XYZ file of C-alpha atoms in Angstrom:
667
model
C 13.188 34.965 -26.386
C 15.500 32.020 -26.585
C 19.121 31.394 -26.031
C 21.423 28.421 -26.453
C 24.679 27.314 -24.931
C 25.997 24.793 -27.423
C 28.786 23.562 -25.196
C 26.283 22.576 -22.540
C 23.472 21.553 -24.850
C 21.014 23.803 -22.976
C 18.499 25.939 -24.856
C 15.755 27.972 -23.167
C 12.755 28.871 -25.293
C 10.597 31.267 -23.273
C 8.895 33.318 -25.976
C 5.430 31.934 -25.231
C 5.727 32.009 -21.436
C 4.377 34.643 -19.082
C 7.118 36.567 -17.226
C 5.532 35.785 -13.859
C 5.653 32.056 -14.696
C 9.316 32.321 -15.663
C 10.120 33.997 -12.357
C 8.052 31.388 -10.536
C 10.081 28.598 -12.096
C 13.310 30.278 -11.049
C 12.215 30.986 -7.482
C 10.805 27.497 -7.044
C 14.191 26.058 -8.039
C 16.154 28.428 -5.832
C 14.156 27.750 -2.660
C 14.767 23.969 -2.445
C 18.443 24.534 -3.365
C 18.825 26.926 -0.431
C 16.941 24.591 1.902
C 19.194 21.713 0.890
C 22.330 23.749 1.486
C 21.012 24.532 4.954
C 20.126 20.898 5.606
C 23.650 19.792 4.744
C 24.950 22.155 7.418
C 22.430 20.823 9.946
C 23.352 17.261 9.036
C 26.999 17.939 9.833
C 25.881 19.501 13.116
C 23.882 16.391 13.990
C 20.562 18.287 14.023
C 18.995 16.015 11.401
C 19.819 12.328 11.012
C 19.900 11.726 7.261
C 19.607 13.576 3.985
C 18.940 12.560 0.397
C 20.168 15.379 -1.783
C 18.408 16.486 -4.953
C 20.986 19.165 -5.784
C 21.304 19.220 -9.552
C 17.857 17.741 -10.163
C 15.592 20.615 -9.055
C 14.389 21.394 -12.570
C 12.512 18.093 -12.760
C 10.670 18.407 -9.446
C 9.769 22.037 -9.977
C 8.987 21.875 -13.683
C 6.732 18.840 -13.349
C 4.899 20.166 -10.276
C 4.234 23.552 -11.825
C 3.059 21.915 -15.056
C 0.128 20.146 -13.405
C -2.852 21.419 -11.464
C -2.848 21.777 -7.699
C -5.769 19.376 -7.316
C -3.913 16.652 -9.227
C -2.011 14.053 -7.235
C 1.746 13.784 -7.413
C 3.792 10.911 -5.971
C 7.402 12.034 -5.427
C 10.575 10.350 -4.199
C 13.238 11.347 -1.671
C 15.097 13.629 -4.079
C 12.041 15.708 -4.973
C 12.074 18.469 -2.364
C 10.994 20.863 -5.112
C 7.657 19.054 -5.339
C 6.883 19.820 -1.704
C 8.075 23.417 -1.763
C 6.340 24.145 -5.082
C 3.090 22.971 -3.484
C 3.775 25.573 -0.762
C 3.894 23.241 2.209
C 4.804 25.384 5.262
C 8.517 24.960 5.776
C 8.282 24.517 9.535
C 6.175 21.404 8.963
C 8.794 20.002 6.585
C 11.559 20.791 9.075
C 9.534 19.212 11.893
C 9.026 16.130 9.726
C 12.766 15.750 9.228
C 13.347 16.138 12.974
C 10.639 13.645 13.960
C 8.479 16.298 15.620
C 4.727 16.090 16.183
C 3.856 18.874 13.738
C 5.461 16.920 10.934
C 3.338 14.720 8.752
C 4.059 11.336 10.355
C 4.225 12.215 14.093
C 7.779 10.939 14.133
C 6.768 7.527 12.794
C 8.536 7.814 9.451
C 11.306 10.025 8.241
C 12.303 12.490 5.533
C 9.995 12.313 2.515
C 8.139 9.151 3.508
C 4.808 10.886 4.005
C 1.723 12.037 2.225
C -0.757 14.838 2.597
C -4.269 14.978 1.219
C -4.238 18.758 1.758
C -1.440 19.133 -0.781
C -2.354 16.116 -2.942
C 1.064 14.564 -2.348
C 1.573 10.844 -1.720
C 5.038 10.053 -0.441
C 7.154 7.031 -1.173
C 8.059 4.015 0.905
C 11.580 2.606 0.882
C 10.606 -0.211 -1.469
C 10.221 2.433 -4.226
C 8.185 0.369 -6.697
C 4.749 0.228 -5.013
C 3.988 3.908 -5.527
C 3.825 3.330 -9.283
C 0.815 1.038 -8.901
C -0.711 3.421 -6.363
C -0.605 6.105 -9.048
C -2.565 3.724 -11.287
C -5.281 3.538 -8.644
C -5.537 7.304 -8.243
C -5.747 7.682 -12.020
C -8.373 4.946 -12.215
C -10.452 6.852 -9.673
C -10.247 9.930 -11.904
C -11.561 7.920 -14.846
C -14.356 6.370 -12.789
C -15.379 9.816 -11.527
C -15.048 11.194 -15.068
C -12.592 13.845 -13.885
C -10.244 15.185 -16.585
C -7.061 14.988 -14.545
C -3.642 13.366 -14.572
C -1.609 11.656 -11.879
C 2.159 12.072 -11.777
C 4.506 9.540 -10.205
C 8.294 9.614 -9.890
C 10.865 6.864 -9.841
C 14.566 6.592 -10.572
C 16.354 4.550 -13.180
C 17.147 1.985 -10.494
C 13.479 1.640 -9.607
C 12.674 0.672 -13.186
C 14.328 -2.693 -12.519
C 11.639 -3.582 -9.992
C 8.722 -5.727 -11.046
C 6.299 -3.097 -9.749
C 7.456 -0.748 -12.502
C 6.606 -3.196 -15.262
C 3.314 -4.250 -13.671
C 2.217 -0.648 -13.154
C 3.024 0.367 -16.724
C 1.232 -2.660 -18.094
C -1.924 -2.034 -16.044
C -1.919 1.657 -16.928
C -1.574 0.830 -20.605
C -4.264 -1.863 -20.653
C -6.714 0.354 -18.750
C -5.662 3.611 -20.490
C -5.005 5.356 -17.187
C -3.859 9.008 -17.244
C -0.551 8.534 -15.417
C 2.656 10.375 -16.235
C 5.454 8.022 -15.217
C 8.482 10.232 -14.556
C 11.840 8.469 -14.507
C 14.707 10.549 -13.165
C 17.684 8.920 -14.841
C 20.613 10.308 -12.878
C 23.094 7.671 -13.913
C 23.440 5.719 -10.680
C 21.206 3.611 -8.428
C 23.219 4.365 -5.300
C 26.580 3.236 -6.773
C 25.297 0.968 -9.552
C 25.727 2.611 -12.972
C 23.058 2.343 -15.633
C 24.995 -0.196 -17.697
C 24.549 -2.607 -14.797
C 20.922 -1.611 -14.301
C 19.372 -2.070 -17.753
C 20.447 -3.164 -21.227
C 18.754 -0.769 -23.578
C 19.797 2.651 -24.824
C 17.048 4.601 -23.083
C 14.491 3.714 -20.445
C 11.955 5.483 -22.631
C 12.468 2.726 -25.202
C 10.691 0.305 -22.885
C 7.381 2.059 -23.476
C 7.111 0.371 -26.868
C 6.615 -2.984 -25.151
C 3.584 -1.629 -23.323
C 2.071 0.183 -26.284
C 2.779 3.471 -24.541
C 3.859 6.901 -25.655
C 7.228 8.035 -24.296
C 9.474 11.084 -24.307
C 13.064 11.924 -23.394
C 13.537 15.301 -21.735
C 16.624 17.214 -20.635
C 16.043 17.078 -16.889
C 18.404 20.000 -16.275
C 16.435 22.370 -18.513
C 13.599 23.837 -16.454
C 11.840 25.327 -19.477
C 11.941 22.089 -21.439
C 10.675 20.122 -18.422
C 7.798 22.516 -17.769
C 6.651 23.022 -21.356
C 6.887 19.344 -22.294
C 5.055 18.049 -19.217
C 2.469 20.826 -19.430
C 1.701 19.908 -23.047
C 1.541 16.197 -22.246
C -0.760 16.760 -19.260
C -3.106 19.033 -21.183
C -3.423 16.456 -23.938
C -3.908 13.552 -21.526
C -6.830 15.231 -19.778
C -8.826 15.034 -22.987
C -7.288 11.791 -24.177
C -6.626 9.633 -21.103
C -3.611 7.349 -21.461
C -0.307 6.714 -19.715
C 2.894 8.408 -20.823
C 6.464 7.508 -19.851
C 8.861 10.446 -19.565
C 12.571 9.865 -19.052
C 14.437 12.843 -17.629
C 18.180 12.783 -18.281
C 19.924 14.321 -15.291
C 22.587 13.740 -12.656
C 22.826 13.929 -8.891
C 25.800 15.892 -7.704
C 25.951 14.327 -4.259
C 25.731 10.787 -2.887
C 22.646 8.579 -2.867
C 22.461 9.911 0.664
C 25.154 11.991 2.266
C 26.888 9.104 4.039
C 27.528 7.228 0.788
C 29.557 9.979 -0.900
C 30.451 10.045 -4.608
C 33.868 8.332 -4.757
C 32.505 5.798 -7.244
C 31.772 8.567 -9.782
C 34.609 9.575 -12.156
C 35.672 13.165 -11.469
C 35.425 14.211 -15.123
C 31.779 13.094 -15.133
C 31.076 15.178 -12.034
C 32.809 18.153 -13.666
C 30.724 17.793 -16.838
C 27.425 17.718 -15.007
C 28.413 20.495 -12.623
C 28.587 22.772 -15.670
C 24.985 21.774 -16.482
C 23.637 22.844 -13.083
C 19.945 23.614 -13.775
C 19.700 26.516 -11.350
C 22.973 28.307 -12.132
C 22.477 28.053 -15.895
C 18.881 29.286 -15.779
C 19.840 32.128 -13.466
C 22.620 33.201 -15.817
C 20.247 33.036 -18.767
C 17.671 35.225 -17.003
C 20.325 37.774 -16.088
C 21.612 37.830 -19.658
C 18.032 38.365 -20.880
C 17.478 41.231 -18.446
C 14.754 39.374 -16.552
C 16.917 39.082 -13.442
C 19.593 41.326 -12.011
C 22.313 40.506 -9.517
C 20.630 42.745 -6.956
C 17.249 41.073 -7.492
C 18.856 37.640 -7.077
C 20.413 38.803 -3.811
C 17.083 40.202 -2.631
C 15.273 36.930 -3.387
C 17.977 34.971 -1.601
C 17.718 37.203 1.474
C 13.932 36.711 1.592
C 14.258 32.944 1.279
C 17.010 32.847 3.896
C 14.795 34.719 6.360
C 11.885 32.397 5.636
C 14.040 29.290 6.088
C 15.566 30.517 9.346
C 12.203 31.636 10.722
C 10.623 28.249 10.062
C 13.675 26.421 11.370
C 13.330 28.360 14.613
C 9.684 27.249 14.848
C 10.626 23.606 14.267
C 13.567 23.666 16.684
C 11.419 25.331 19.356
C 8.885 22.526 19.212
C 9.434 20.074 22.014
C 10.341 16.491 21.283
C 7.350 14.204 21.415
C 6.552 12.250 24.555
C 5.910 8.583 23.929
C 2.247 7.682 24.351
C 1.645 3.950 24.073
C -2.137 4.255 23.924
C -2.005 6.782 21.093
C 0.513 4.684 19.183
C -1.718 1.624 19.391
C -4.875 3.561 18.578
C -3.379 5.021 15.397
C -2.591 1.653 13.795
C -6.147 1.487 12.441
C -8.542 4.191 11.318
C -11.378 4.328 13.856
C -14.366 2.335 12.664
C -17.735 2.506 14.360
C -19.488 -0.771 13.632
C -23.200 -0.440 12.895
C -25.380 -3.502 12.989
C -27.633 -3.814 9.964
C -30.275 -6.481 9.378
C -32.750 -5.253 6.823
C -34.939 -8.315 6.380
C -35.848 -11.113 8.808
C -36.422 -13.549 5.938
C -33.987 -16.462 5.758
C -33.055 -18.854 2.984
C -30.819 -21.904 2.908
C -27.700 -21.240 0.834
C -24.190 -22.607 0.441
C -21.042 -20.908 1.708
C -20.094 -19.850 -1.824
C -23.531 -18.315 -2.391
C -23.210 -16.397 0.868
C -19.924 -14.846 -0.276
C -21.423 -13.984 -3.653
C -24.533 -12.434 -2.103
C -22.504 -10.476 0.433
C -20.399 -9.061 -2.361
C -23.408 -8.296 -4.531
C -25.341 -6.547 -1.764
C -22.294 -4.439 -0.919
C -21.928 -3.466 -4.584
C -25.528 -2.270 -4.485
C -25.039 -0.415 -1.221
C -21.722 1.247 -2.135
C -22.349 2.627 -5.597
C -18.678 3.234 -6.398
C -17.282 -0.002 -4.923
C -14.864 -1.626 -7.393
C -14.021 -5.333 -7.619
C -10.751 -6.364 -9.252
C -9.247 -9.762 -9.950
C -8.190 -12.268 -12.550
C -11.058 -13.648 -14.672
C -13.749 -12.160 -12.417
C -15.738 -10.340 -15.108
C -17.521 -12.287 -17.871
C -16.020 -15.572 -16.661
C -17.285 -14.957 -13.121
C -14.053 -15.990 -11.399
C -12.616 -19.479 -11.152
C -15.181 -20.293 -8.443
C -18.013 -18.370 -10.199
C -18.561 -16.073 -7.218
C -18.903 -12.986 -9.429
C -20.892 -14.666 -12.185
C -23.461 -12.224 -13.542
C -21.856 -9.218 -11.850
C -20.745 -7.600 -15.113
C -24.316 -7.579 -16.406
C -25.537 -5.853 -13.238
C -22.652 -3.524 -12.389
C -20.670 -3.088 -15.609
C -17.026 -3.609 -16.503
C -15.899 -0.317 -14.972
C -16.700 -1.695 -11.508
C -16.061 -5.400 -12.144
C -12.578 -5.370 -13.588
C -10.581 -8.226 -15.047
C -6.926 -7.656 -14.237
C -3.670 -8.753 -15.804
C -1.758 -11.346 -13.779
C 0.017 -8.872 -11.532
C -0.935 -9.127 -7.884
C 1.387 -6.335 -6.729
C 0.091 -3.710 -9.132
C -3.553 -4.552 -8.465
C -3.198 -4.353 -4.687
C -1.329 -1.079 -5.162
C -4.097 0.114 -7.485
C -6.586 -0.659 -4.730
C -4.521 1.509 -2.391
C -4.616 4.325 -4.933
C -8.384 4.029 -5.190
C -8.595 4.349 -1.406
C -6.455 7.498 -1.453
C -8.903 8.919 -3.998
C -11.901 7.932 -1.836
C -13.088 4.715 -3.504
C -13.512 1.336 -1.791
C -12.345 -1.815 -3.519
C -12.317 -5.582 -3.187
C -9.418 -7.511 -4.698
C -9.815 -11.226 -5.352
C -6.739 -13.374 -5.124
C -7.549 -16.252 -7.434
C -5.980 -18.404 -4.718
C -4.672 -17.166 -1.373
C -1.278 -18.624 -2.263
C -0.818 -16.012 -4.985
C -0.768 -13.114 -2.552
C 2.916 -13.781 -2.043
C 3.397 -12.010 -5.390
C 1.870 -8.896 -3.823
C 3.339 -9.265 -0.359
C 5.145 -5.923 -0.147
C 2.018 -4.029 -1.146
C 0.059 -5.692 1.665
C 2.465 -5.712 4.590
C 4.468 -2.563 3.838
C 1.944 -0.285 2.147
C -1.609 -1.160 3.134
C -0.727 -2.196 6.675
C 1.398 0.839 7.539
C -0.304 3.748 5.770
C -2.714 4.836 8.488
C -0.128 4.577 11.237
C 2.406 6.501 9.167
C 0.377 9.439 7.871
C -3.278 8.859 8.665
C -4.254 7.534 5.230
C -6.680 4.628 5.381
C -6.319 1.657 3.072
C -9.978 0.947 2.347
C -9.259 -2.416 0.738
C -10.624 -5.941 1.180
C -8.562 -8.809 -0.225
C -10.532 -12.006 -0.722
C -8.425 -15.107 -0.091
C -9.783 -18.470 -1.362
C -7.661 -20.867 0.654
C -7.241 -24.269 2.246
C -6.645 -27.933 1.546
C -8.723 -31.046 1.149
C -9.028 -30.436 -2.590
C -5.882 -32.244 -3.789
C -4.718 -28.964 -5.330
C -1.076 -29.183 -4.290
C 1.367 -26.772 -2.646
C 0.511 -23.650 -4.669
C -3.297 -23.671 -4.468
C -3.977 -25.050 -0.984
C -2.201 -22.949 1.623
C -3.993 -21.373 4.533
C -1.524 -18.574 5.121
C -3.333 -16.356 7.618
C -0.327 -16.273 9.972
C 1.598 -14.212 7.406
C -0.822 -11.401 8.173
C -2.013 -11.854 11.761
C 1.499 -10.880 12.867
C 1.483 -7.665 10.807
C 0.093 -4.655 12.695
C -2.369 -2.692 10.579
C -4.166 -5.619 8.953
C -7.476 -7.163 9.940
C -7.919 -10.874 9.281
C -11.307 -12.574 8.941
C -11.806 -16.333 8.566
C -15.454 -17.506 8.673
C -16.555 -21.144 8.882
C -20.273 -20.807 8.023
C -22.355 -19.108 5.320
C -24.079 -16.850 7.857
C -20.772 -15.525 9.115
C -19.244 -15.256 5.650
C -21.986 -12.998 4.310
C -22.290 -10.749 7.362
C -18.565 -10.426 7.994
C -17.845 -9.656 4.341
C -20.295 -6.756 4.497
C -18.527 -5.436 7.593
C -15.117 -5.900 5.977
C -16.200 -3.720 3.061
C -17.648 -1.082 5.403
C -14.460 -0.996 7.478
C -12.025 1.626 6.113
C -9.023 -0.507 7.100
C -7.308 -3.259 5.066
C -8.969 -6.652 5.597
C -7.716 -10.085 4.537
C -10.891 -12.147 4.083
C -10.165 -15.880 4.043
C -12.645 -18.218 2.347
C -11.980 -21.939 2.648
C -12.477 -23.535 -0.759
C -13.436 -26.850 0.825
C -16.449 -25.159 2.437
C -17.700 -23.382 -0.699
C -20.066 -26.118 -1.859
C -20.164 -28.475 1.139
C -21.643 -26.279 3.867
C -25.171 -24.827 3.755
C -27.068 -22.781 6.307
C -30.120 -20.558 6.748
C -28.948 -17.020 6.024
C -30.802 -13.674 5.949
C -31.889 -12.987 2.392
C -30.947 -9.314 2.381
C -27.980 -7.217 3.491
C -26.733 -7.556 7.061
C -23.532 -7.090 9.043
C -21.716 -8.922 11.828
C -19.126 -7.435 14.189
C -15.410 -8.120 14.081
C -13.696 -9.417 17.211
C -16.639 -11.497 18.422
C -16.155 -15.260 18.473
C -19.068 -17.732 18.365
C -19.440 -20.414 21.053
C -20.930 -23.332 19.106
C -20.969 -26.011 21.838
C -21.021 -25.786 25.610
C -19.249 -28.095 28.022
C -16.947 -28.378 30.991
C -14.380 -30.890 29.742
C -12.214 -28.608 27.615
C -12.120 -25.505 25.444
C -11.651 -26.204 21.729
C -10.495 -23.118 19.827
C -10.629 -23.232 16.024
C -11.593 -21.404 12.822
C -12.304 -22.106 9.165
C -12.582 -25.760 8.146
C -11.119 -26.812 11.486
C -14.405 -25.797 13.122
C -16.197 -28.543 11.225
C -13.514 -31.092 12.094
C -13.929 -30.247 15.769
C -17.719 -30.485 15.640
C -17.545 -33.839 13.844
C -15.146 -35.154 16.485
C -17.574 -34.218 19.247
C -20.472 -35.734 17.327
C -18.478 -38.981 17.181
C -17.709 -38.761 20.911
C -20.942 -37.755 22.675
C -19.355 -38.440 26.063
C -17.044 -35.426 25.578
C -18.724 -32.156 26.481
C -16.563 -29.226 25.434
C -16.815 -25.560 24.596
C -16.210 -25.063 20.877
C -15.101 -21.531 20.020
C -15.225 -20.464 16.376
C -12.956 -17.420 16.311
C -14.448 -16.006 13.092
C -11.948 -13.107 13.126
C -8.272 -13.557 13.926
C -7.456 -9.842 14.014
C -9.142 -8.512 16.069
C -9.122 -11.607 18.303
C -11.834 -12.228 20.892
C -9.555 -12.997 23.825
C -12.327 -12.328 26.363
C -14.378 -15.298 25.123
C -11.286 -17.509 25.026
C -10.186 -16.621 28.547
C -13.673 -16.966 30.018
C -14.049 -20.435 28.541
C -10.605 -21.633 29.654
C -11.240 -20.400 33.187
C -14.409 -22.503 33.148
C -13.088 -25.711 31.589
C -9.451 -25.589 32.813
C -8.180 -27.192 29.591
C -7.508 -25.731 26.146
C -6.768 -27.239 22.747
C -6.279 -25.162 19.609
C -6.935 -26.685 16.193
C -5.685 -24.987 13.019
C -5.201 -26.114 9.431
C -1.979 -24.147 9.039
C 1.281 -25.900 9.887
C 2.224 -25.706 13.540
C 5.288 -23.529 14.018
C 4.596 -19.814 13.836
C 0.846 -20.241 13.377
C -1.785 -18.288 15.267
C -2.320 -21.266 17.587
C 1.082 -20.515 19.089
C 0.077 -16.963 19.973
C -3.280 -18.045 21.383
C -1.494 -20.665 23.478
C 0.901 -18.029 24.807
C -1.981 -15.680 25.623
C -3.751 -18.425 27.558
C -0.583 -19.270 29.474
C -0.018 -15.612 30.349
C -3.600 -14.846 31.358
C -5.101 -18.144 32.564
C -2.161 -20.149 33.895
C -3.572 -20.571 37.391
C -6.790 -22.054 35.979
C -5.136 -24.745 33.859
C -5.196 -28.409 34.779
C -3.108 -29.390 31.757
C -0.692 -27.788 29.281
C -2.315 -25.989 26.388
C -2.270 -28.262 23.351
C -1.883 -27.221 19.710
C -2.947 -29.413 16.797
C -1.976 -28.432 13.278
C -0.801 -29.686 9.903
C 2.601 -31.268 9.365
C 5.701 -29.111 9.018
C 5.836 -29.620 5.253
C 4.402 -27.828 2.248
C 0.922 -29.132 1.531
C 1.174 -32.128 -0.864
C -0.943 -32.921 -3.932
C -1.719 -36.679 -3.751
C -4.895 -37.197 -1.733
C -3.385 -39.824 0.565
C -0.454 -37.513 1.346
C -2.733 -34.532 1.868
C -4.946 -36.556 4.193
C -1.936 -37.347 6.347
C -0.728 -33.738 6.197
C -3.975 -32.272 7.560
C -4.669 -32.545 11.311
C -8.349 -33.485 11.150
C -7.759 -37.215 11.705
C -5.252 -36.606 14.489
C -7.419 -34.215 16.440
C -9.531 -36.824 18.201
C -6.494 -38.576 19.679
C -4.944 -35.289 20.762
C -8.184 -34.191 22.429
C -8.500 -37.454 24.355
C -4.865 -37.185 25.382
C -5.537 -33.726 26.788
C -8.562 -34.959 28.747
C -6.500 -37.795 30.291
C -3.713 -35.504 31.481
C-alpha cells in the first residue's frame, strides 16, 4: 500500500513492510512525542532544569534506530529522544537522568542526553558536538579489526557540520573505509543561525563528493522513507564496509532549547513545517489505510500515559543524592590494579629512544589487539624511527598511518576504547596536540567520571627544547594536562623508566599523556631489562641523597640537576626525579623537604602556571614549619621557545639553575 499527499510532498510506501513493523514505527514515534509534551509541562513547573525539544524530528531518531541492529552502536544528540526510547531504556532511568538522580546514567554529573550506556550500545554527545563523529570512526574501526559485519551510526546537526571535527571524521572514515553512517539532521537553524549563514552549498550531502563518499538526501519527516533508506544502506554496508553521509531534511518546531524560543523563525515557515509533522501525518495515513483506528490510537496513548506517569513517580520518589567527596574523587579514574612484571633479569645497554621503541613493541606482542596510530608511523617508522619495522611484524591494520588530523585520531582512539580495544596515539610533536585539545581534555578526561566509560588511550608526546626546533616543535606542555582531572601524565628521564612506565601506561585503562624528551632520545643510555617489565605510577626516584636541599625535577631537567651537583661536589642534596606528574608522589617530596628544610623545583616549562607552582604550594601547605628558606622555582623564560640556538640557550633554565641553587643555600 502507498499513499501520497502532494501538497505536503509526503508519500508512504509500505507494501513490502510487515504490519508489526509499521505499528512499531508509529508507536516508537508516539512515545517520545508524549514524553516531550510531559517534559515541557515539568519544565514550566520547575521540576526539570532544561529541555532540548525534538518535536517534529522524531521520524529520524526512530527510523534510524529501528533500521539498525540492537548490538550496533548509535551516537545520538540532544534532540534524539527517540533513539533512547526505541532502544527500550527504562523510562524511570531517563527521568532520573534529567533530574540529576543517582539511578540516572551519570550520577548527576552531566545532564539531559550527555550520557552513554554500553548496555544499550548508545554513546551520548558532549556539548562540543563534533568529537562524537570521530568517536564513531573508532567504534567502526574496531568492527573492521574484529571482522564484525556491523555499522556505526552517528548524528549531528547542520550546524555541527561547520566544525573541523566533522571534516576530519569524514576524511578518516573515507580513507580507512569505515562503516559509519553519518546522519545530519538539517533542521534549518543552528540555534538561531540559518543555513545560509552556516554553509555555502545547496545540500550538505554535496560535501561527500570531496571525501569520495556516497551520500543521500532523505525526507526526515517521512518515517517510512527514513527507515527503508537507512535499512538498505546499513544492510549493504555490512557486506561492503564504507562510510555513507545521509542528510535528513527536517525542521524543529520549538527553540534550540526551550529558553531560546522561535521568534527568529518566520511564522509562515513554522506553519509550513507544522503541516509536515511526521507523527500526525503518519497517524492519519495509517487511519486512512485501516491499520489504525481512533479508538486504537486512544488506547495506545492511554497505555503510554500510564507508563510515563508510573516511571515519573519512581524517579520523583528517588531521594536527591547526598554529596560524597570520596566517591566523587574515586570515580575520576577507572580503578587500576598495578601488577609488577619483570620477566627476564637480563639487562642490555640501550638509548632512551630504543627503550621507548622496545616498550611499545613488547606491549604490541603482549596485547594482541593493541593499535598504534600516528602520522608517518608505518613504513616510514615515524619521524624519530621509533616504530621502524613495526609494520613488518604487526601489519598495517595495527600500525596505522593517519591523515594530519589530531582531533579525529584521538577521537578514533576513544571509539576503539568504547569497543574494547587499547590504542597508542603518537603526536609527531607534543606541540601538535593543541589541534586535538578538545578531544583530550573534554572527552578522554571526563568520560569515566561522567558515565563510567574508560578511555583506554596512551598519547605519546615527543617534546622539549635544546634541538633548535623553534616554537612549534619544542614545547614541553605538560601543565596543560596536569591541571585536568581525569588524565594521567608521565614524564620519564631515563631509558629504564621510559620502557617500564610505557608498559604500565598501556596496561592502565585510563588516558595517559606520555612525554618523551627529544633531547634525551639519542643522548642518554642505560642498562635496561631486555624483556617486558612494568614500573608503578606515582612513585618518584631519589637519585642523590643529601641534607643541603631537596631538588625536585623531571625530564631533561633531571640531567641538568645531576650535572650541576657533579660540578659542585660540596653540595649534597636530595635529587627527586618525579617520573610521573599525575599521580604525583607527594609523600617522597614531603619526606625529603622535612629532612633538608630547603626545596628548589626545576622545570623546563616556562614558570607561570607550570607544575612547579603547584608543587611549591603543596610544600608550603604541608611542610611550612620545616622550611628554612622560601621554596624556589627555576624555569624557562616567559616567552615562546625561540629557534636560534643562542636564544634557546638563554631561554632554557639549565645554565641559571646553579646560581639559583647556591642562592637558596645562602638564604
